[in-house]
Amino acid sequence: MAETNNPFPENAARESAANGKLIQTEDLWKTYLMGSEEIHALRGVSLEIERNEYVAIMGPSGSGKSTLMNLIGCLDTPTRGSYWINGKLASELDDDQLAYLRNREIGFVFQTFNLLPRATALGNVELPLVYRGLPAAERREKAQDALRMVELADRMDHRPSELSGGERQRVAIARALVNSPSIVLADEPTGNLDSATGAEIMNLFNRLNREGNTLLVVTHERDVAACARRIIHIRDGMVERDERIR
Amino acid sequence: MSIGDSFRLAIHTLLAYKLRSFLTLLGILISVTTLVTVVSIVRGMDQFVAERLSQLGTEVFVISRFGMITNAKQWAEAQKRPRLTLQDYQALRRGVTQATHVGAIVRERGELKHGRQSLRAAVRGVTANMIDIRTEELATGRYISEADYRHRKQVCVIGADVLKNLYPSGNAVGKLLSIRGQRFQVVGVAEPVGSIFGQSQDNFVYIPLTTALKLYGQRRSIGFQIRVREAALLPAATDQARLILRTRHHLGYFDKDDFGLISPAAVLELWQSLTGTIARAAVVVTIIFVVMGGIVIMNIMLASLTERTWEVGMRKAVGATRADVRMQFLMEAACLSTLGGVLGVALAFAGTRLVALLSPVPAPFSLDIVVAALAVSSAVGLFFGIYPADRAARLDPITALRSEGC
Ligand SMILES: Nc1ncnc2c1ncn2[C@@H]1O[C@H](COP(=O)(O)OP(=O)(O)OP(=O)(O)O)[C@@H](O)[C@H]1O
Ligand SMILES: [Mg+2]
C-alpha cells in the first residue's frame, strides 16, 4: 500500500516567503458572525516560530488562544491574513492539502484528549498512520515506539476508559508525535488534569523539546508557562507581549 | 486510507453496534429473502409442471366439453355447449387419420366397497385403447379389453391406493369390488404413479366406458384423448379433430369451437403466464422493498452521523481527507446492505430447502437470482450511502470536534 500522495505541486516561490521559519502568521483575523454582530476572535496576529522552539501562549479566557491554535493546526481557516507552515501557505490550501498538513506536519494535543473510546491506546496512536497509508506492520511498530516514548509501553492494549487522565493525555501526545510532525500544538493539555499529573505532562513536554521537537502550548498557569523559553501573551485577539525567557 | 483498512473499520463499527446494524439491514434482508424464495419456488413449480405434463405425454391432446376454463364468463358460456357423445367418438376414430389412438373417457367420483372397507376414488370409464394413450402402467393382471367394452362387462383395473386400502393382503386380481351397488371384478392393478401437489394420483379405478355410461347415465359428456406418433404431428391431428367436431356440431365459419381442446403446450403456456405474473409482481414488490431498505440505511446513517460528528472531526484532525471519511461511511452502508443481502440469501436457501423437503416442488436455488439479489442489495447500500457519506465528508473539522468533548 503506497503512502498517501503528497498533494503539493512545486511552489518554491511561496515557500521562500516564509523565510525559513517553521510557522509564520501575517495579520491573521478570525471573525465570527453572531446574528448581525461581528465577534473578532483574532484581530491581526503576526508571529513567527522557529524550529526547536518551546513557546507558551497565555492570555485571559476568551482572548483567542484556541482560535489561533486551531488556525495553526489547520483545523480552521482565517477570515483574513496569511500563514505559512513549514514553508507552505496554509491560508490558501484546499481541503486535501490541509488534511495532509494535519497528518504530516502537525501533532495536535487537545484539552479533552479526543481519543476514540472503542480503540486501544495502540489503535488510537496508529490512527494518523492509517490515514498516512502505511502498511499495518509498520504502523504497529511506529505506534509502539511513540507509546514507549511517552512511557506507556505496558498500556498499549488498554482502552481510554481503562486509563487515568494523565495516561490518556500521554496516549494523545503519542498520537501527536507518531508521524514525527514539524510541530506539536497543545491547547491547555493539562486543563483536565490535577496539578501533579499536569506537572508530569509538562516534564514530558520539556523532554520532548530537548529531544528536538517544536512545541506550542496554550496554558493558563504561570508555572507551566515557565517551562517554555518564550511566552506569547494574547489579549483581545492580539499579541500583547512576546516574552523571551533565559 | 486503504480499501482494506476502511473495510476493517466498517466491520468493526458494525460489530460495535450489533443490534442497530441488524435492525438497519433487516429491510434488505427480508426483501432479498422474499425475492430469492419466490423466484426459486416459481421456477420450481414451472419445472415441476413441465415435468408432469411431459409425463402425461407431449404426444397426447385432450378434447372435452369445457376445456380449460379460467373465468366465470367462460364457464357460463360453456354451459350451453352440446355434450360430446359416443357418436362423436366414432367419427373421430374414423376421421383423425394422423392419430395412432383415439380413446374416450368419462370421469366420475364414487364410493368403492370391498367387504367392510370403503374408499372414495376417481371412477373412470375408458375405452380399451386407453392403456396405449395414458401413462399408467399395469403391475399385475390385464387392462380393460375390447370385449369388456363391447359387452359392458363389470370389470375394473384399480390404482395402487385402492389396492392398499381395500386389499391389505396385496392381492386383488379376481376379487370383487362394488361401485354404486354393482359388483365389479378386479382384473388388473396399476403401478403406483405418485402424487402431484400432495394429491395422490393412485386413487382411481378404471371400468369400461360403456359400463360407466350405464352406471352413471347415457347423457354424460365424454372426453377424448388422442395420441399421435410424435409431437410434431399434434397440429395436424388437432386440425382434423376440430374439423370433424365442428362439422358434426354444424358450426359456421365464424362460430367459436363449442368444445375444449387442450394440448400439453397450451397447459404449460397458461401455467407459465400465471407464474410469470406472480414472479413479476414479486420482483416489483421486492425491489420497492429493497429501495425502502436502502432508505432505512440512509436514515440510520444520517442519524448516526449526528452522534458521530465528533469522531469525524477527530479523524480529520489527525489527517483524514474528505475521501477517507466518504469511503468510511460508504463502506459501512455497502457492508450493511451486502450483509443484509447475504443473510437474506442464506435465509432464502433454508426456506427453499424446506419447501423442497415438504412438497414435491423442487425449488431450485439458482445462481443468477442470488447474484442479482446480492448485486442489487450492495448497489442500494452504495447508492443510499452516498448522501450520508458526503455529508460526513464535508464536515468542517473544528466544528465537528466542538460538537462534543470526550
Ligand atoms: N464558533 C464560534 N462562534 C462564535 N464565537 C466564537 C466561536 N469560537 C470562539 N468564539 C469566540 O471567540 C473568542 C475567542 O475564543 P477562544 O476559544 O479562542 O478563546 P480562548 O482564549 O481559547 O479562551 P479559553 O482560555 O477560555 O479557552 C471568544 O470570545 C469566543 O466567544
Ligand atoms: Mg481555549
Short mmCIF file of C-alpha atoms in Angstrom, two decimals, chain B residues 22-391:
data_model
loop_
_atom_site.label_atom_id
_atom_site.label_comp_id
_atom_site.label_asym_id
_atom_site.label_seq_id
_atom_site.Cartn_x
_atom_site.Cartn_y
_atom_site.Cartn_z
CA PHE B 22 -29.04 -5.79 12.41
CA LEU B 23 -32.20 -3.69 12.58
CA THR B 24 -30.80 -1.45 9.87
CA LEU B 25 -30.18 -4.28 7.45
CA LEU B 26 -33.44 -6.08 8.30
CA GLY B 27 -35.34 -4.38 5.47
CA ILE B 28 -32.79 -5.52 2.90
CA LEU B 29 -32.64 -8.97 4.48
CA ILE B 30 -36.40 -9.53 4.31
CA SER B 31 -36.78 -8.26 0.77
CA VAL B 32 -33.88 -10.34 -0.53
CA THR B 33 -35.25 -13.41 1.23
CA THR B 34 -38.65 -12.85 -0.33
CA LEU B 35 -37.26 -12.19 -3.78
CA VAL B 36 -35.00 -15.23 -3.88
CA THR B 37 -37.57 -17.54 -2.31
CA VAL B 38 -40.45 -16.50 -4.54
CA VAL B 39 -38.41 -16.68 -7.72
CA SER B 40 -36.96 -20.07 -6.74
CA ILE B 41 -40.36 -21.51 -5.89
CA VAL B 42 -41.97 -20.18 -9.06
CA ARG B 43 -39.18 -21.66 -11.12
CA GLY B 44 -39.53 -24.89 -9.23
CA MET B 45 -43.24 -25.02 -9.93
CA ASP B 46 -42.66 -24.33 -13.61
CA GLN B 47 -40.12 -27.09 -13.78
CA PHE B 48 -42.41 -29.40 -11.84
CA VAL B 49 -45.43 -28.76 -14.02
CA ALA B 50 -43.40 -29.12 -17.19
CA GLU B 51 -42.13 -32.47 -15.97
CA ARG B 52 -45.61 -33.66 -15.04
CA LEU B 53 -47.00 -32.59 -18.38
CA SER B 54 -44.33 -34.43 -20.25
CA GLN B 55 -45.21 -37.44 -18.11
CA LEU B 56 -48.78 -37.16 -19.32
CA GLY B 57 -47.22 -37.25 -22.74
CA THR B 58 -46.40 -34.49 -25.16
CA GLU B 59 -47.90 -36.64 -27.92
CA VAL B 60 -51.37 -36.59 -26.40
CA PHE B 61 -54.08 -33.98 -26.65
CA VAL B 62 -57.41 -33.91 -24.97
CA ILE B 63 -60.87 -32.83 -26.10
CA SER B 64 -63.59 -32.19 -23.57
CA ARG B 65 -66.82 -30.28 -23.38
CA PHE B 66 -65.38 -27.50 -21.25
CA GLY B 67 -61.68 -27.46 -21.95
CA MET B 68 -59.63 -25.01 -19.88
CA ILE B 69 -61.91 -22.57 -18.17
CA THR B 70 -60.15 -19.69 -16.48
CA ASN B 71 -63.04 -17.40 -15.59
CA ALA B 72 -66.72 -17.33 -14.70
CA LYS B 73 -67.88 -15.88 -18.02
CA GLN B 74 -66.27 -18.73 -19.94
CA TRP B 75 -67.94 -21.13 -17.57
CA ALA B 76 -71.38 -19.64 -18.13
CA GLU B 77 -70.92 -19.77 -21.90
CA ALA B 78 -69.65 -23.34 -21.76
CA GLN B 79 -72.88 -24.46 -20.10
CA LYS B 80 -74.67 -24.02 -23.46
CA ARG B 81 -72.30 -26.36 -25.27
CA PRO B 82 -73.56 -29.68 -26.61
CA ARG B 83 -72.48 -32.89 -24.93
CA LEU B 84 -69.74 -34.92 -26.58
CA THR B 85 -71.13 -38.34 -27.41
CA LEU B 86 -70.15 -41.85 -28.42
CA GLN B 87 -71.16 -40.87 -31.97
CA ASP B 88 -68.58 -38.05 -31.86
CA TYR B 89 -66.11 -40.66 -30.66
CA GLN B 90 -66.82 -42.98 -33.57
CA ALA B 91 -66.43 -40.07 -36.01
CA LEU B 92 -63.08 -39.04 -34.50
CA ARG B 93 -61.88 -42.62 -34.51
CA ARG B 94 -62.59 -42.89 -38.16
CA GLY B 95 -61.56 -39.36 -39.20
CA VAL B 96 -58.40 -38.44 -37.28
CA THR B 97 -56.03 -40.34 -39.52
CA GLN B 98 -52.99 -38.56 -38.10
CA ALA B 99 -53.59 -40.22 -34.73
CA THR B 100 -52.31 -43.60 -33.63
CA HIS B 101 -55.01 -43.92 -30.97
CA VAL B 102 -58.27 -42.17 -30.26
CA GLY B 103 -59.61 -43.01 -26.82
CA ALA B 104 -62.62 -41.90 -24.82
CA ILE B 105 -63.15 -41.36 -21.11
CA VAL B 106 -65.84 -40.34 -18.64
CA ARG B 107 -64.83 -39.14 -15.21
CA GLU B 108 -66.79 -39.69 -12.02
CA ARG B 109 -66.14 -39.97 -8.35
CA GLY B 110 -67.62 -42.77 -6.33
CA GLU B 111 -67.52 -44.90 -3.24
CA LEU B 112 -65.65 -48.22 -3.68
CA LYS B 113 -66.50 -51.04 -1.29
CA HIS B 114 -64.89 -54.35 -0.57
CA GLY B 115 -66.05 -56.28 2.45
CA ARG B 116 -66.20 -53.80 5.27
CA GLN B 117 -63.65 -51.45 3.69
CA SER B 118 -64.68 -48.48 1.60
CA LEU B 119 -62.88 -45.65 -0.18
CA ARG B 120 -63.80 -42.65 -2.30
CA ALA B 121 -61.91 -42.66 -5.56
CA ALA B 122 -61.94 -41.40 -9.13
CA VAL B 123 -64.04 -43.73 -11.31
CA ARG B 124 -63.04 -43.53 -14.95
CA GLY B 125 -64.85 -45.21 -17.76
CA VAL B 126 -62.41 -45.85 -20.60
CA THR B 127 -62.06 -47.46 -23.98
CA ALA B 128 -59.66 -50.41 -24.20
CA ASN B 129 -57.02 -48.45 -26.09
CA MET B 130 -56.56 -46.05 -23.18
CA ILE B 131 -53.76 -48.33 -21.98
CA ASP B 132 -51.80 -47.06 -25.00
CA ILE B 133 -52.77 -43.43 -24.53
CA ARG B 134 -52.45 -42.74 -20.83
CA THR B 135 -49.22 -43.20 -18.92
CA GLU B 136 -50.34 -45.59 -16.19
CA GLU B 137 -48.65 -48.97 -16.36
CA LEU B 138 -50.03 -52.28 -15.20
CA ALA B 139 -48.41 -54.02 -12.27
CA THR B 140 -50.45 -57.21 -12.42
CA GLY B 141 -53.38 -58.58 -14.38
CA ARG B 142 -54.75 -57.07 -17.54
CA TYR B 143 -56.36 -53.83 -18.75
CA ILE B 144 -59.95 -53.21 -19.87
CA SER B 145 -60.38 -55.20 -23.10
CA GLU B 146 -62.35 -54.60 -26.31
CA ALA B 147 -64.70 -57.39 -25.26
CA ASP B 148 -65.23 -55.76 -21.84
CA TYR B 149 -66.10 -52.56 -23.68
CA ARG B 150 -68.43 -54.17 -26.16
CA HIS B 151 -70.30 -56.26 -23.58
CA ARG B 152 -70.37 -53.67 -20.81
CA LYS B 153 -68.57 -56.08 -18.52
CA GLN B 154 -68.40 -55.23 -14.84
CA VAL B 155 -64.62 -55.48 -14.54
CA CYS B 156 -62.13 -52.95 -13.28
CA VAL B 157 -58.47 -52.00 -13.04
CA ILE B 158 -57.53 -50.39 -9.75
CA GLY B 159 -54.86 -47.88 -8.71
CA ALA B 160 -52.23 -48.55 -6.05
CA ASP B 161 -54.12 -46.63 -3.34
CA VAL B 162 -57.24 -48.68 -3.89
CA LEU B 163 -55.19 -51.84 -3.64
CA LYS B 164 -53.60 -50.69 -0.42
CA ASN B 165 -56.86 -49.61 1.22
CA LEU B 166 -59.28 -52.30 0.10
CA TYR B 167 -56.99 -55.29 -0.28
CA PRO B 168 -54.43 -55.09 2.52
CA SER B 169 -53.30 -58.60 1.60
CA GLY B 170 -51.84 -57.07 -1.58
CA ASN B 171 -53.70 -59.45 -3.79
CA ALA B 172 -56.71 -58.06 -5.67
CA VAL B 173 -56.91 -59.66 -9.09
CA GLY B 174 -60.00 -61.86 -9.27
CA LYS B 175 -61.51 -60.28 -6.16
CA LEU B 176 -64.74 -58.30 -6.13
CA LEU B 177 -65.43 -54.61 -5.65
CA SER B 178 -68.69 -52.75 -5.54
CA ILE B 179 -69.42 -49.38 -7.10
CA ARG B 180 -72.91 -47.88 -6.74
CA GLY B 181 -74.16 -51.26 -5.58
CA GLN B 182 -72.86 -53.01 -8.71
CA ARG B 183 -70.32 -55.79 -8.36
CA PHE B 184 -67.12 -55.48 -10.36
CA GLN B 185 -64.33 -57.97 -10.73
CA VAL B 186 -60.79 -56.67 -10.39
CA VAL B 187 -58.82 -57.74 -13.46
CA GLY B 188 -55.72 -55.60 -13.10
CA VAL B 189 -53.71 -53.40 -10.73
CA ALA B 190 -51.78 -50.33 -11.91
CA GLU B 191 -48.24 -49.36 -10.91
CA PRO B 192 -48.07 -46.51 -8.38
CA VAL B 193 -47.84 -43.09 -10.03
CA GLY B 194 -47.06 -40.83 -7.06
CA SER B 195 -48.57 -37.53 -6.08
CA ILE B 196 -48.90 -34.04 -7.53
CA PHE B 197 -49.02 -31.10 -5.10
CA GLY B 198 -49.60 -33.55 -2.26
CA GLN B 199 -52.53 -35.11 -4.08
CA SER B 200 -52.20 -38.85 -4.64
CA GLN B 201 -52.61 -39.89 -8.26
CA ASP B 202 -53.19 -43.54 -7.39
CA ASN B 203 -56.68 -43.27 -6.05
CA PHE B 204 -58.63 -44.44 -9.12
CA VAL B 205 -60.46 -47.27 -10.73
CA TYR B 206 -60.85 -47.89 -14.48
CA ILE B 207 -64.01 -49.55 -15.80
CA PRO B 208 -65.23 -49.99 -19.40
CA LEU B 209 -66.65 -46.74 -20.81
CA THR B 210 -69.90 -48.46 -21.80
CA THR B 211 -70.34 -49.82 -18.29
CA ALA B 212 -69.72 -46.38 -16.86
CA LEU B 213 -72.40 -44.85 -19.08
CA LYS B 214 -74.85 -47.50 -17.93
CA LEU B 215 -73.87 -46.81 -14.33
CA TYR B 216 -73.91 -43.01 -14.41
CA GLY B 217 -76.35 -42.30 -17.25
CA GLN B 218 -76.08 -42.19 -21.04
CA ARG B 219 -76.32 -38.40 -21.11
CA ARG B 220 -72.91 -37.80 -19.60
CA SER B 221 -70.47 -35.91 -21.80
CA ILE B 222 -67.46 -37.90 -22.92
CA GLY B 223 -63.88 -36.70 -23.16
CA PHE B 224 -61.45 -37.81 -25.85
CA GLN B 225 -57.74 -38.43 -25.55
CA ILE B 226 -55.85 -38.65 -28.79
CA ARG B 227 -52.29 -39.86 -29.21
CA VAL B 228 -50.09 -39.13 -32.22
CA ARG B 229 -46.83 -40.82 -33.14
CA GLU B 230 -44.70 -37.76 -32.41
CA ALA B 231 -45.30 -34.27 -31.05
CA ALA B 232 -44.76 -32.72 -34.50
CA LEU B 233 -47.98 -34.36 -35.72
CA LEU B 234 -50.07 -32.72 -32.99
CA PRO B 235 -51.16 -29.69 -35.03
CA ALA B 236 -52.31 -31.80 -37.99
CA ALA B 237 -54.21 -34.22 -35.75
CA THR B 238 -55.71 -31.35 -33.79
CA ASP B 239 -56.95 -29.74 -37.02
CA GLN B 240 -58.55 -32.97 -38.17
CA ALA B 241 -60.31 -33.48 -34.83
CA ARG B 242 -61.50 -29.90 -34.72
CA LEU B 243 -62.86 -30.05 -38.27
CA ILE B 244 -64.77 -33.27 -37.56
CA LEU B 245 -66.38 -31.93 -34.39
CA ARG B 246 -67.23 -28.53 -35.94
CA THR B 247 -68.88 -30.27 -38.89
CA ARG B 248 -70.83 -32.61 -36.64
CA HIS B 249 -71.92 -29.65 -34.47
CA HIS B 250 -72.90 -27.66 -37.59
CA LEU B 251 -70.71 -24.69 -36.68
CA GLY B 252 -70.36 -21.86 -39.21
CA TYR B 253 -67.06 -20.44 -40.34
CA PHE B 254 -67.10 -17.64 -37.79
CA ASP B 255 -68.50 -19.62 -34.86
CA LYS B 256 -66.19 -20.40 -31.99
CA ASP B 257 -65.42 -24.00 -31.07
CA ASP B 258 -68.14 -25.41 -28.84
CA PHE B 259 -65.72 -27.85 -27.24
CA GLY B 260 -62.41 -27.54 -25.45
CA LEU B 261 -59.14 -28.65 -26.94
CA ILE B 262 -56.18 -28.97 -24.60
CA SER B 263 -52.64 -29.73 -25.62
CA PRO B 264 -49.76 -30.03 -23.13
CA ALA B 265 -48.14 -26.98 -24.69
CA ALA B 266 -51.28 -24.93 -24.08
CA VAL B 267 -51.43 -26.01 -20.44
CA LEU B 268 -47.79 -25.18 -19.92
CA GLU B 269 -48.26 -21.84 -21.59
CA LEU B 270 -51.24 -20.96 -19.42
CA TRP B 271 -49.36 -22.09 -16.34
CA GLN B 272 -46.26 -20.13 -17.18
CA SER B 273 -48.20 -17.00 -17.94
CA LEU B 274 -49.76 -17.35 -14.49
CA THR B 275 -46.49 -17.96 -12.63
CA GLY B 276 -44.74 -15.37 -14.76
CA THR B 277 -47.22 -12.80 -13.49
CA ILE B 278 -46.61 -13.91 -9.92
CA ALA B 279 -42.85 -13.72 -10.37
CA ARG B 280 -43.00 -10.29 -11.99
CA ALA B 281 -45.24 -8.94 -9.26
CA ALA B 282 -42.90 -10.37 -6.63
CA VAL B 283 -39.87 -8.79 -8.29
CA VAL B 284 -41.52 -5.38 -8.50
CA VAL B 285 -42.77 -5.51 -4.92
CA THR B 286 -39.46 -6.67 -3.50
CA ILE B 287 -37.50 -4.10 -5.45
CA ILE B 288 -39.68 -1.47 -3.87
CA PHE B 289 -38.88 -3.04 -0.51
CA VAL B 290 -35.17 -3.13 -1.28
CA VAL B 291 -35.30 0.57 -2.07
CA MET B 292 -37.16 1.18 1.17
CA GLY B 293 -34.47 -0.86 2.92
CA GLY B 294 -31.92 1.46 1.33
CA ILE B 295 -33.78 4.50 2.60
CA VAL B 296 -33.76 2.97 6.09
CA ILE B 297 -30.00 2.58 5.83
CA MET B 298 -29.64 6.17 4.68
CA ASN B 299 -31.82 7.37 7.53
CA ILE B 300 -29.90 5.44 10.17
CA MET B 301 -26.58 6.57 8.73
CA LEU B 302 -27.73 10.19 8.89
CA ALA B 303 -28.92 9.71 12.46
CA SER B 304 -25.69 8.03 13.48
CA LEU B 305 -23.74 10.79 11.78
CA THR B 306 -25.10 13.34 14.23
CA GLU B 307 -23.77 11.28 17.10
CA ARG B 308 -20.51 10.58 15.29
CA THR B 309 -19.79 14.13 14.22
CA TRP B 310 -17.10 14.38 16.88
CA GLU B 311 -15.48 11.18 15.60
CA VAL B 312 -15.35 12.60 12.08
CA GLY B 313 -13.80 15.80 13.42
CA MET B 314 -11.19 13.83 15.35
CA ARG B 315 -10.32 11.70 12.34
CA LYS B 316 -9.96 14.80 10.21
CA ALA B 317 -7.80 16.39 12.90
CA VAL B 318 -5.28 13.56 12.61
CA GLY B 319 -5.25 13.69 8.84
CA ALA B 320 -8.33 12.01 7.33
CA THR B 321 -9.19 13.57 3.97
CA ARG B 322 -12.71 14.03 2.66
CA ALA B 323 -12.19 10.96 0.52
CA ASP B 324 -11.18 8.94 3.60
CA VAL B 325 -14.31 9.93 5.50
CA ARG B 326 -16.54 9.40 2.48
CA MET B 327 -15.04 5.97 1.98
CA GLN B 328 -15.58 5.09 5.63
CA PHE B 329 -19.30 5.85 5.51
CA LEU B 330 -19.88 4.40 2.05
CA MET B 331 -18.12 1.23 3.11
CA GLU B 332 -20.35 0.97 6.17
CA ALA B 333 -23.52 1.39 4.12
CA ALA B 334 -22.33 -1.09 1.50
CA CYS B 335 -21.28 -3.63 4.12
CA LEU B 336 -24.63 -3.27 5.88
CA SER B 337 -26.68 -3.82 2.77
CA THR B 338 -24.44 -6.55 1.38
CA LEU B 339 -24.60 -8.34 4.72
CA GLY B 340 -28.38 -7.95 4.56
CA GLY B 341 -28.27 -9.47 1.10
CA VAL B 342 -26.06 -12.37 2.19
CA LEU B 343 -28.21 -13.15 5.23
CA GLY B 344 -31.30 -12.85 3.04
CA VAL B 345 -29.89 -15.33 0.54
CA ALA B 346 -28.97 -17.71 3.37
CA LEU B 347 -32.47 -17.49 4.78
CA ALA B 348 -33.96 -18.00 1.32
CA PHE B 349 -31.73 -21.03 0.89
CA ALA B 350 -33.10 -22.52 4.09
CA GLY B 351 -36.63 -21.59 3.00
CA THR B 352 -36.39 -23.22 -0.41
CA ARG B 353 -34.80 -26.35 1.11
CA LEU B 354 -37.79 -26.52 3.44
CA VAL B 355 -40.22 -26.16 0.54
CA ALA B 356 -38.38 -28.84 -1.40
CA LEU B 357 -38.47 -31.09 1.64
CA LEU B 358 -42.15 -30.64 2.43
CA SER B 359 -43.56 -30.50 -1.09
CA PRO B 360 -42.94 -32.11 -4.45
CA VAL B 361 -41.85 -28.72 -5.84
CA PRO B 362 -38.09 -28.88 -6.41
CA ALA B 363 -37.48 -25.13 -5.70
CA PRO B 364 -34.07 -24.95 -7.40
CA PHE B 365 -31.70 -22.39 -5.89
CA SER B 366 -30.30 -20.76 -8.95
CA LEU B 367 -27.10 -18.76 -9.01
CA ASP B 368 -28.33 -15.96 -11.25
CA ILE B 369 -31.04 -14.79 -8.87
CA VAL B 370 -28.60 -14.96 -5.94
CA VAL B 371 -26.04 -12.90 -7.82
CA ALA B 372 -28.73 -10.44 -8.88
CA ALA B 373 -30.05 -10.11 -5.32
CA LEU B 374 -26.57 -9.52 -3.90
CA ALA B 375 -25.71 -7.04 -6.63
CA VAL B 376 -28.94 -5.12 -6.08
CA SER B 377 -28.51 -5.00 -2.32
CA SER B 378 -24.90 -3.81 -2.49
CA ALA B 379 -25.80 -1.25 -5.10
CA VAL B 380 -28.69 0.01 -2.99
CA GLY B 381 -26.36 0.36 0.02
CA LEU B 382 -23.79 2.23 -2.03
CA PHE B 383 -26.42 4.48 -3.58
CA PHE B 384 -28.16 5.37 -0.35
CA GLY B 385 -24.81 5.67 1.42
CA ILE B 386 -23.70 8.46 -0.93
CA TYR B 387 -25.67 11.23 0.70
CA PRO B 388 -24.74 10.49 4.36
CA ALA B 389 -21.13 9.83 3.32
CA ASP B 390 -20.97 13.13 1.53
CA ARG B 391 -22.48 14.94 4.50
#
